[in-house]
PDB file of C-alpha atoms in Angstrom:
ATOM      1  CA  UNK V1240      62.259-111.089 -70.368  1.00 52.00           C
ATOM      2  CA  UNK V1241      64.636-113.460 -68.443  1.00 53.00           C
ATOM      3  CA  UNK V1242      62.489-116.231 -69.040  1.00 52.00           C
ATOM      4  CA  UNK V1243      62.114-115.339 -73.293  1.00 47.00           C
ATOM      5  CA  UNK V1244      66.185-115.380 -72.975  1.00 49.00           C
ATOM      6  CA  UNK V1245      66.125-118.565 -71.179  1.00 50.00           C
ATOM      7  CA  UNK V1246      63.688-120.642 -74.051  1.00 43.00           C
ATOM      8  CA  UNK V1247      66.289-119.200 -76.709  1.00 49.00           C
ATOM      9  CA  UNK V1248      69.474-120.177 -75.473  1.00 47.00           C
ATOM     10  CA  UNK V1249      67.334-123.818 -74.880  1.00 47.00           C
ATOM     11  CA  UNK V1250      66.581-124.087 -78.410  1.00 45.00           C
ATOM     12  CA  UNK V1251      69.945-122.985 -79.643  1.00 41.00           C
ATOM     13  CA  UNK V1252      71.862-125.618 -77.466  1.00 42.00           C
ATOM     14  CA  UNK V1253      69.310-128.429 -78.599  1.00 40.00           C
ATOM     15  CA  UNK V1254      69.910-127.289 -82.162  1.00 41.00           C
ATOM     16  CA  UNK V1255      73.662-127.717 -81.857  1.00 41.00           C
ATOM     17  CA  UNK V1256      73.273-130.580 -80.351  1.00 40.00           C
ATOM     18  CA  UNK V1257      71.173-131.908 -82.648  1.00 34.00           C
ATOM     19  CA  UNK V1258      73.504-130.961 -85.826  1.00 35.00           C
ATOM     20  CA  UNK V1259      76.603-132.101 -83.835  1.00 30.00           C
ATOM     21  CA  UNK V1260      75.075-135.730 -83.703  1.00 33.00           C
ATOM     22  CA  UNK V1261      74.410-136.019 -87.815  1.00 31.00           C
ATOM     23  CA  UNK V1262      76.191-138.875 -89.135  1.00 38.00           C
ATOM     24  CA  UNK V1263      78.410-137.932 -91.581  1.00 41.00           C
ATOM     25  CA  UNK V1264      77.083-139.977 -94.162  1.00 50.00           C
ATOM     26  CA  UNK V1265      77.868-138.389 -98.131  1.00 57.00           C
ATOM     27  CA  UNK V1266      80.408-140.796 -98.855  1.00 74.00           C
ATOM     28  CA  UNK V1267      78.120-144.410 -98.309  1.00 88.00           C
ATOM     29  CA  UNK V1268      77.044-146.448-101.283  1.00 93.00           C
ATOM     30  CA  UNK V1269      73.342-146.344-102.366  1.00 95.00           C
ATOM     31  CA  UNK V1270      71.306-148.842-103.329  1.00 96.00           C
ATOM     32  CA  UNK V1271      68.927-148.334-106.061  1.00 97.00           C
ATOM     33  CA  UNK V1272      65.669-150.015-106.570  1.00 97.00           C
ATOM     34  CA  UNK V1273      62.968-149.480-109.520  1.00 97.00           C
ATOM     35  CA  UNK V1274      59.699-151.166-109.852  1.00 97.00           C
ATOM     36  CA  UNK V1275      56.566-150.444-111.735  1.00 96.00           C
ATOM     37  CA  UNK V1276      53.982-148.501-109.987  1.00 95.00           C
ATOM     38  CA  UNK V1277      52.081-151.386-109.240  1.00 96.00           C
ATOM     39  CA  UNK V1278      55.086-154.320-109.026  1.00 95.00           C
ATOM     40  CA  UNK V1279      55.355-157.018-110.622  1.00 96.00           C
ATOM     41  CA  UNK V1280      55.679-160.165-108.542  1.00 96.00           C
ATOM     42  CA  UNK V1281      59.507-159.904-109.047  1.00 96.00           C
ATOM     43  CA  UNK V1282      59.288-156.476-108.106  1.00 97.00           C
ATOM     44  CA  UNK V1283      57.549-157.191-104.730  1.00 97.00           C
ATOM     45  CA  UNK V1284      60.098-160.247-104.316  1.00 97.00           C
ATOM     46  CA  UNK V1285      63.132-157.975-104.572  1.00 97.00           C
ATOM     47  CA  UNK V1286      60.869-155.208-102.033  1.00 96.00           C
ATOM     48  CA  UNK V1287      60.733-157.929 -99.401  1.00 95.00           C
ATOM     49  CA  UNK V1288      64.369-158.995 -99.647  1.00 94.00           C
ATOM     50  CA  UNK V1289      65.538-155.365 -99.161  1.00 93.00           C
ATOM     51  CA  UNK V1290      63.362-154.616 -96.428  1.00 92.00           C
ATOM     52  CA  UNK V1291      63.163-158.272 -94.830  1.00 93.00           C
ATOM     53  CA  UNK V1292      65.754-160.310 -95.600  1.00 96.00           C
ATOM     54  CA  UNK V1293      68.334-160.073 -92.411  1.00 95.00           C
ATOM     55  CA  UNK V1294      71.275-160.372 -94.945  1.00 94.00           C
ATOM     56  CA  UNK V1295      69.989-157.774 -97.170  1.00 95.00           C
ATOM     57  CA  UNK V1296      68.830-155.545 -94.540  1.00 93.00           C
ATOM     58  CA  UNK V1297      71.726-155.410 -92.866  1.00 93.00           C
ATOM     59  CA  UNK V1298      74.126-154.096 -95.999  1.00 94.00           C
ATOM     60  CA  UNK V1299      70.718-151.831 -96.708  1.00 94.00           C
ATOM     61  CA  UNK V1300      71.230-150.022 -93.116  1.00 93.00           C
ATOM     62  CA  UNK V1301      74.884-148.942 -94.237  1.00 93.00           C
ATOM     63  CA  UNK V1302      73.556-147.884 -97.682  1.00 94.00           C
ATOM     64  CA  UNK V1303      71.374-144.629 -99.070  1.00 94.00           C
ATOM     65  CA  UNK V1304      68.772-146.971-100.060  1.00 95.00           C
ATOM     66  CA  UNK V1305      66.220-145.176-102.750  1.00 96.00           C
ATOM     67  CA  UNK V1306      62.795-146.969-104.349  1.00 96.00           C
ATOM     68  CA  UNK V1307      62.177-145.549-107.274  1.00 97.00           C
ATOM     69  CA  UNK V1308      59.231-146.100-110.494  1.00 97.00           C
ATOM     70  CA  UNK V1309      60.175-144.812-113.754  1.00 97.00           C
ATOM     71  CA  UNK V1310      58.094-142.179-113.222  1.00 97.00           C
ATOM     72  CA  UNK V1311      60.450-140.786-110.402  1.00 96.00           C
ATOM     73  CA  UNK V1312      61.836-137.791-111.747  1.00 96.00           C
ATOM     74  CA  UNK V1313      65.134-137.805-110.350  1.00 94.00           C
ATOM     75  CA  UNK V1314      65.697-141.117-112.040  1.00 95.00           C
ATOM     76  CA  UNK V1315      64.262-139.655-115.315  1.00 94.00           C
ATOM     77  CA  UNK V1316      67.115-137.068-114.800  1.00 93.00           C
ATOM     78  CA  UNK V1317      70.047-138.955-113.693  1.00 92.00           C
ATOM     79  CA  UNK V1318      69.362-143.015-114.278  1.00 92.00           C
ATOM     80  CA  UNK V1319      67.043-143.642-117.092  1.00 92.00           C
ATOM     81  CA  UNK V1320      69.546-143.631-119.857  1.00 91.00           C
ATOM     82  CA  UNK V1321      71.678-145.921-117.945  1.00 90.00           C
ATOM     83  CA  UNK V1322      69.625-148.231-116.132  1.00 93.00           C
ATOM     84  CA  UNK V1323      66.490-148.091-118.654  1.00 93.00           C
ATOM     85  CA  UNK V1324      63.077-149.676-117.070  1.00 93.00           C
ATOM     86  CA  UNK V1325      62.913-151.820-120.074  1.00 93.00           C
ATOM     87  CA  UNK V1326      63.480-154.837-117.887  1.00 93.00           C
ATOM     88  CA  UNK V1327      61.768-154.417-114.614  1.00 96.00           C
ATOM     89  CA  UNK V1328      62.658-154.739-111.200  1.00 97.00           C
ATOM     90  CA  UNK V1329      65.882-153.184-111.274  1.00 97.00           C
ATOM     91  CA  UNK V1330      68.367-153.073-108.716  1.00 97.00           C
ATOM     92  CA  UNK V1331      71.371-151.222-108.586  1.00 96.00           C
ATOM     93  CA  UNK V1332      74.769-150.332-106.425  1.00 96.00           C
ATOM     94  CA  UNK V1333      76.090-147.086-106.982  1.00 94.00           C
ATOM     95  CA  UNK V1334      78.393-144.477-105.155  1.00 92.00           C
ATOM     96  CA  UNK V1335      78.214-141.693-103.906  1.00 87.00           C
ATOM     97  CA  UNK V1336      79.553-139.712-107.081  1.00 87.00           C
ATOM     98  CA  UNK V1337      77.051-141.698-109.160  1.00 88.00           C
ATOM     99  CA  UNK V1338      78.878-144.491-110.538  1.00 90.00           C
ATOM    100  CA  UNK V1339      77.070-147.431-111.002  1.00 93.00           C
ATOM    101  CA  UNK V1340      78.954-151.023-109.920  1.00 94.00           C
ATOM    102  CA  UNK V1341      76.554-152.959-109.864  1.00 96.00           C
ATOM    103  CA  UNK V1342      73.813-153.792-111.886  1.00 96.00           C
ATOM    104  CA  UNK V1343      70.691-156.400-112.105  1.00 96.00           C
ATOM    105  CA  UNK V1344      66.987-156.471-114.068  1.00 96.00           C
ATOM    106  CA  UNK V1345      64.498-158.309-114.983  1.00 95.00           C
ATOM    107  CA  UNK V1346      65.140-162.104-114.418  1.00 95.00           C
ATOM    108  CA  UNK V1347      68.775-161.106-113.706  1.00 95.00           C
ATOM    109  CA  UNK V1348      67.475-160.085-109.681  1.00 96.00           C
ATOM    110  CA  UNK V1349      68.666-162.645-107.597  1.00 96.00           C
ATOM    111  CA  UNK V1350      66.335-164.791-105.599  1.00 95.00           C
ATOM    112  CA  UNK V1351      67.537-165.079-102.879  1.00 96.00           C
ATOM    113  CA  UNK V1352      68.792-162.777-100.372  1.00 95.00           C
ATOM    114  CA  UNK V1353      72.136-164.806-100.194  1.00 95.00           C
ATOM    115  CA  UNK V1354      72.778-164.314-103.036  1.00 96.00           C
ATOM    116  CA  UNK V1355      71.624-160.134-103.743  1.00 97.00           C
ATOM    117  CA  UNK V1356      73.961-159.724-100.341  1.00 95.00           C
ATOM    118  CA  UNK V1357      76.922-161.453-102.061  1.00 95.00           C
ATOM    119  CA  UNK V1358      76.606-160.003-104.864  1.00 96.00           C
ATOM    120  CA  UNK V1359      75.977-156.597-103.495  1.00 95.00           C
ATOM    121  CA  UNK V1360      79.141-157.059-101.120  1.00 94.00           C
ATOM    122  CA  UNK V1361      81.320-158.364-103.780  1.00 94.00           C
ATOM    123  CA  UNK V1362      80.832-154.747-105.911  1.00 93.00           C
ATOM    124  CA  UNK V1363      81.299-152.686-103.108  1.00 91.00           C
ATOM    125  CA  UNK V1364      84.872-154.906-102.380  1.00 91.00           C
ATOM    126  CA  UNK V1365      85.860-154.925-106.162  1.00 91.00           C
ATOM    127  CA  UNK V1366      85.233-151.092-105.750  1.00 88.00           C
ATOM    128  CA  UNK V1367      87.335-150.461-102.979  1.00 85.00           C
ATOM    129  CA  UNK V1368      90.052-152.683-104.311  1.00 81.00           C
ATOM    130  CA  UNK V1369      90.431-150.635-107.701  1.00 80.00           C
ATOM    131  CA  UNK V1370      89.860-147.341-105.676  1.00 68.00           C
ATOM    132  CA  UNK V1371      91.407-147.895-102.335  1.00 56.00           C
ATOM    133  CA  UNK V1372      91.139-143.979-100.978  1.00 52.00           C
ATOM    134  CA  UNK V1373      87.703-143.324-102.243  1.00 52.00           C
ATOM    135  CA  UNK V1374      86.257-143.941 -98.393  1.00 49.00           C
ATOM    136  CA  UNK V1375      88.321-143.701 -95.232  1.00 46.00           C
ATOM    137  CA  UNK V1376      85.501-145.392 -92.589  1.00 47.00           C
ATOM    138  CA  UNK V1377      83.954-148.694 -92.284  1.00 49.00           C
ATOM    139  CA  UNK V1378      80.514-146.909 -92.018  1.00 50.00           C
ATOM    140  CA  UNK V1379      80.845-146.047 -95.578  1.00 53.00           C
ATOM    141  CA  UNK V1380      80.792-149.793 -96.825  1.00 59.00           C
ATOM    142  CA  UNK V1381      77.730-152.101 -96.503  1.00 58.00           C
ATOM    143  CA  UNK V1382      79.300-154.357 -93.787  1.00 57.00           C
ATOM    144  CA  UNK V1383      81.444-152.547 -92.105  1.00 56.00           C
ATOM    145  CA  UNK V1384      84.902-154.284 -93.028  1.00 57.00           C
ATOM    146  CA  UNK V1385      86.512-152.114 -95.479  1.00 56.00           C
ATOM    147  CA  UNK V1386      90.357-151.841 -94.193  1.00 50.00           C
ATOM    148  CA  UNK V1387      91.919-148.995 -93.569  1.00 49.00           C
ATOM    149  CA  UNK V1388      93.685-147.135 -96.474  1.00 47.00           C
ATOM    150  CA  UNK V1389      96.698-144.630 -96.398  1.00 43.00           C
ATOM    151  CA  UNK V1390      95.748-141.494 -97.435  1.00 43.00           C
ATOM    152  CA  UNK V1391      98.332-140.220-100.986  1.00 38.00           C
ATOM    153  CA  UNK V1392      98.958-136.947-101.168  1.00 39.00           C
ATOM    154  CA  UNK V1393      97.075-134.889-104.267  1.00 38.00           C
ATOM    155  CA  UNK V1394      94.658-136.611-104.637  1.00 37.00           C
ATOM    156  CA  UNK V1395      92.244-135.047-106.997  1.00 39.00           C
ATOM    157  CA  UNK V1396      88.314-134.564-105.788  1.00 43.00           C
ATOM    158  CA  UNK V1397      85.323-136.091-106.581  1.00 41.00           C
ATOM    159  CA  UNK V1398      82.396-134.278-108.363  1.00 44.00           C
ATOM    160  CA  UNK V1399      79.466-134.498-106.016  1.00 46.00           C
ATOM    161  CA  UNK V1400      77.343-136.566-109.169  1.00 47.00           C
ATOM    162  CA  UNK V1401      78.897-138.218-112.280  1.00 50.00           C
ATOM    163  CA  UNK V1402      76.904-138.615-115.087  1.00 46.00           C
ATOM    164  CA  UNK V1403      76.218-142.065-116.204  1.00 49.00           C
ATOM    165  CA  UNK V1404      76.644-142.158-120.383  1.00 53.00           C
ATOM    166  CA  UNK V1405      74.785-145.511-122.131  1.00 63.00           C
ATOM    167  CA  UNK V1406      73.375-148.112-120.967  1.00 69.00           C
ATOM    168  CA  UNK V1407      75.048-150.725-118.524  1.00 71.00           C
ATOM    169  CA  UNK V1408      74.645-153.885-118.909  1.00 77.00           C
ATOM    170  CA  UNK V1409      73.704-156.286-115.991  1.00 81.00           C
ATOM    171  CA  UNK V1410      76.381-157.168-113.881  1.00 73.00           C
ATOM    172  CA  UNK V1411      77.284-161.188-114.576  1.00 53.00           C
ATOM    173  CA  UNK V1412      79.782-163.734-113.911  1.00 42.00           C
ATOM    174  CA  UNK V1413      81.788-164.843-117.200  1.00 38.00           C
ATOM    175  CA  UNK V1414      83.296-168.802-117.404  1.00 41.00           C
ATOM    176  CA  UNK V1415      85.913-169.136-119.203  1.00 40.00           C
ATOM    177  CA  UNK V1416      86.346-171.682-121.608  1.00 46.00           C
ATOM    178  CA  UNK V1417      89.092-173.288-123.533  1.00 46.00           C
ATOM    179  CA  UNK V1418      87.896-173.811-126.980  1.00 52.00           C
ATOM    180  CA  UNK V1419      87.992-177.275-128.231  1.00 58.00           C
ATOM    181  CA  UNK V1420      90.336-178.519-131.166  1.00 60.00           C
ATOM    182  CA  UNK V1421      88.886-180.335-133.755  1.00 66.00           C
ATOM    183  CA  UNK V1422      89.994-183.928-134.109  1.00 69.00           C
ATOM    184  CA  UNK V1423      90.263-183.237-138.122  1.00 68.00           C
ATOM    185  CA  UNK V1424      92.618-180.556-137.077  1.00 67.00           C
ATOM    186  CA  UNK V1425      94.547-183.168-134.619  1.00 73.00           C
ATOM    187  CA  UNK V1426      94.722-185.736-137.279  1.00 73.00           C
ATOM    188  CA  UNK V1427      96.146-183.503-139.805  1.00 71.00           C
ATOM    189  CA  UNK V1428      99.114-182.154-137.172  1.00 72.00           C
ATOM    190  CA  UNK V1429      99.946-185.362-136.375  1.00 72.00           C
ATOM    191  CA  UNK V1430     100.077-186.888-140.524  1.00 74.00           C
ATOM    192  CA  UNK V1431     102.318-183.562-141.432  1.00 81.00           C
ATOM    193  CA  UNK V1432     104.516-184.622-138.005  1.00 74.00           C
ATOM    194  CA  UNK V1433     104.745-188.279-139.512  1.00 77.00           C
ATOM    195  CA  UNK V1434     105.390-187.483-143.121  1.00 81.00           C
ATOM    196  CA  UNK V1435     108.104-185.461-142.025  1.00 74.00           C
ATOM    197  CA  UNK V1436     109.646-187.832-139.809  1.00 72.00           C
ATOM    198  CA  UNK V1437     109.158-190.731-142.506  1.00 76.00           C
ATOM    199  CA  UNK V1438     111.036-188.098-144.581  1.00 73.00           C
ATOM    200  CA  UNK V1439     113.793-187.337-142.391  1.00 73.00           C
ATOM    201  CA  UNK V1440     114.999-191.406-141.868  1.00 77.00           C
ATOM    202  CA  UNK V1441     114.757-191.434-146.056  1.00 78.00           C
ATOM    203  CA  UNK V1442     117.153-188.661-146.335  1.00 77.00           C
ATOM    204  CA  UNK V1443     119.423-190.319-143.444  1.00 81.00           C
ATOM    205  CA  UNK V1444     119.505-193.728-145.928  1.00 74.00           C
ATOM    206  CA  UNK V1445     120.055-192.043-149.096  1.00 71.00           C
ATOM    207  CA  UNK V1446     122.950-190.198-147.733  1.00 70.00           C
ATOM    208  CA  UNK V1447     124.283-193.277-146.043  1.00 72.00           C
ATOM    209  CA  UNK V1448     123.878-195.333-149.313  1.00 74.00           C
ATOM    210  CA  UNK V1449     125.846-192.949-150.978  1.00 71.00           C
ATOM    211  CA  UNK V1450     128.355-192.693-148.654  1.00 70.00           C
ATOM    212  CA  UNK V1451     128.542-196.356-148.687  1.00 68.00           C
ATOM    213  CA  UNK V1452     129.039-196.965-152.651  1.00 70.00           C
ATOM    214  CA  UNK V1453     131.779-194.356-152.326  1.00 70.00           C
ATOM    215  CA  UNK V1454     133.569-196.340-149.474  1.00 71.00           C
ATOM    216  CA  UNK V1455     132.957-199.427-152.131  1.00 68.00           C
ATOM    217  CA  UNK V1456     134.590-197.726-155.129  1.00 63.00           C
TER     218      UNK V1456
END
């Protein structure tokens, strides 16, 4: 009997132990990858540079990382409205609430796994920027560098999953552009600036010819 009482309290202290050394993990980003069943070659591209590139890897380890096909029914449920598999591989930043942030398919996927990591580092920045009290430790951002927020008072919680309305689009990077003038247009601005200076030095003699003949007579 001693010894039955002895294997229980065992297993309960290893189970406490065990739960006491979970991570606490709910609040980290997740990455979100869907291929075709059987991937394309950009699909097994963007497989290798999650799993092998050191970059890539590296922000993956901080990350919920999930591989899903279109077939998946948890992306049927939450993603397939918003991140359709009508352009495949996609792969996708989210948080932990659901919100998407960042977004690439089809051709979009970067090459490289310089470039997926910047790219996947400069969401997860632009998100903490616009919502600086969402996460509270550097665990929860690929990297490990978000700063350290003050905390406001009443601030309101987050649902455990957002749904995601529409599609999004890809995530890109916009140039912009000043639009060119025309040179008609520049001609034409620079006659109606002559004419009216040609006009202003004929109203200056008129008046002074006038002025003059009355000075005469």
């Amino acid at each position: 009997m001693m010894r039955f009482i002895a294997v229980m309290l065992c297993i309960v202290a290893l189970a406490g132990n065990a739960r006491a050394q979970l991570p606490e993990d709910g609040g980290k980003y997740q990455i979100i990858v869907v291929t075709a069943s059987t991937p394309s070659p950009l699909g097994a591209r963007l497989l290798s540079l999650i799993q092998s590139d050191s970059k890539v890897a590296s922000i993956a380890a901080r990350c919920h990382v999930h591989q899903w096909t279109p077939q998946t029914k948890i992306y049927q449920a939450r993603y397939a409205r918003s991140l359709p598999a009508t352009a495949l591989p996609i792969v996708a930043l989210a948080r932990s609430d659901g919100g998407v942030i960042y977004k690439a398919s089809g051709n979009a996927v970067p090459s490289t796994g310089a470039d997926l990591a910047a790219n996947l580092m400069d969401a997860a920045k632009m998100d903490r920027d616009n919502s600086p009290l969402r996460y509270s430790a550097t665990a929860d951002c690929p990297g490990g560098t978000c700063p350290t927020r003050p905390a406001l008072p009443s601030l309101p919680s987050l649902p455990s999953f957002r749904p995601l309305d529409g599609l999004i689009p890809d995530t890109v990077t916009i140039d912009v552009q000043t639009p060119s003038v025309p040179k008609w247009a520049i001609a034409v601005v620079g006659g109606i600036v002559l004419i009216g200076c040609l006009g202003g030095l004929l109203l200056i003699a008129v008046v002074g010819l006038v002025a003059f003949v009355k000075l005469r007579g």
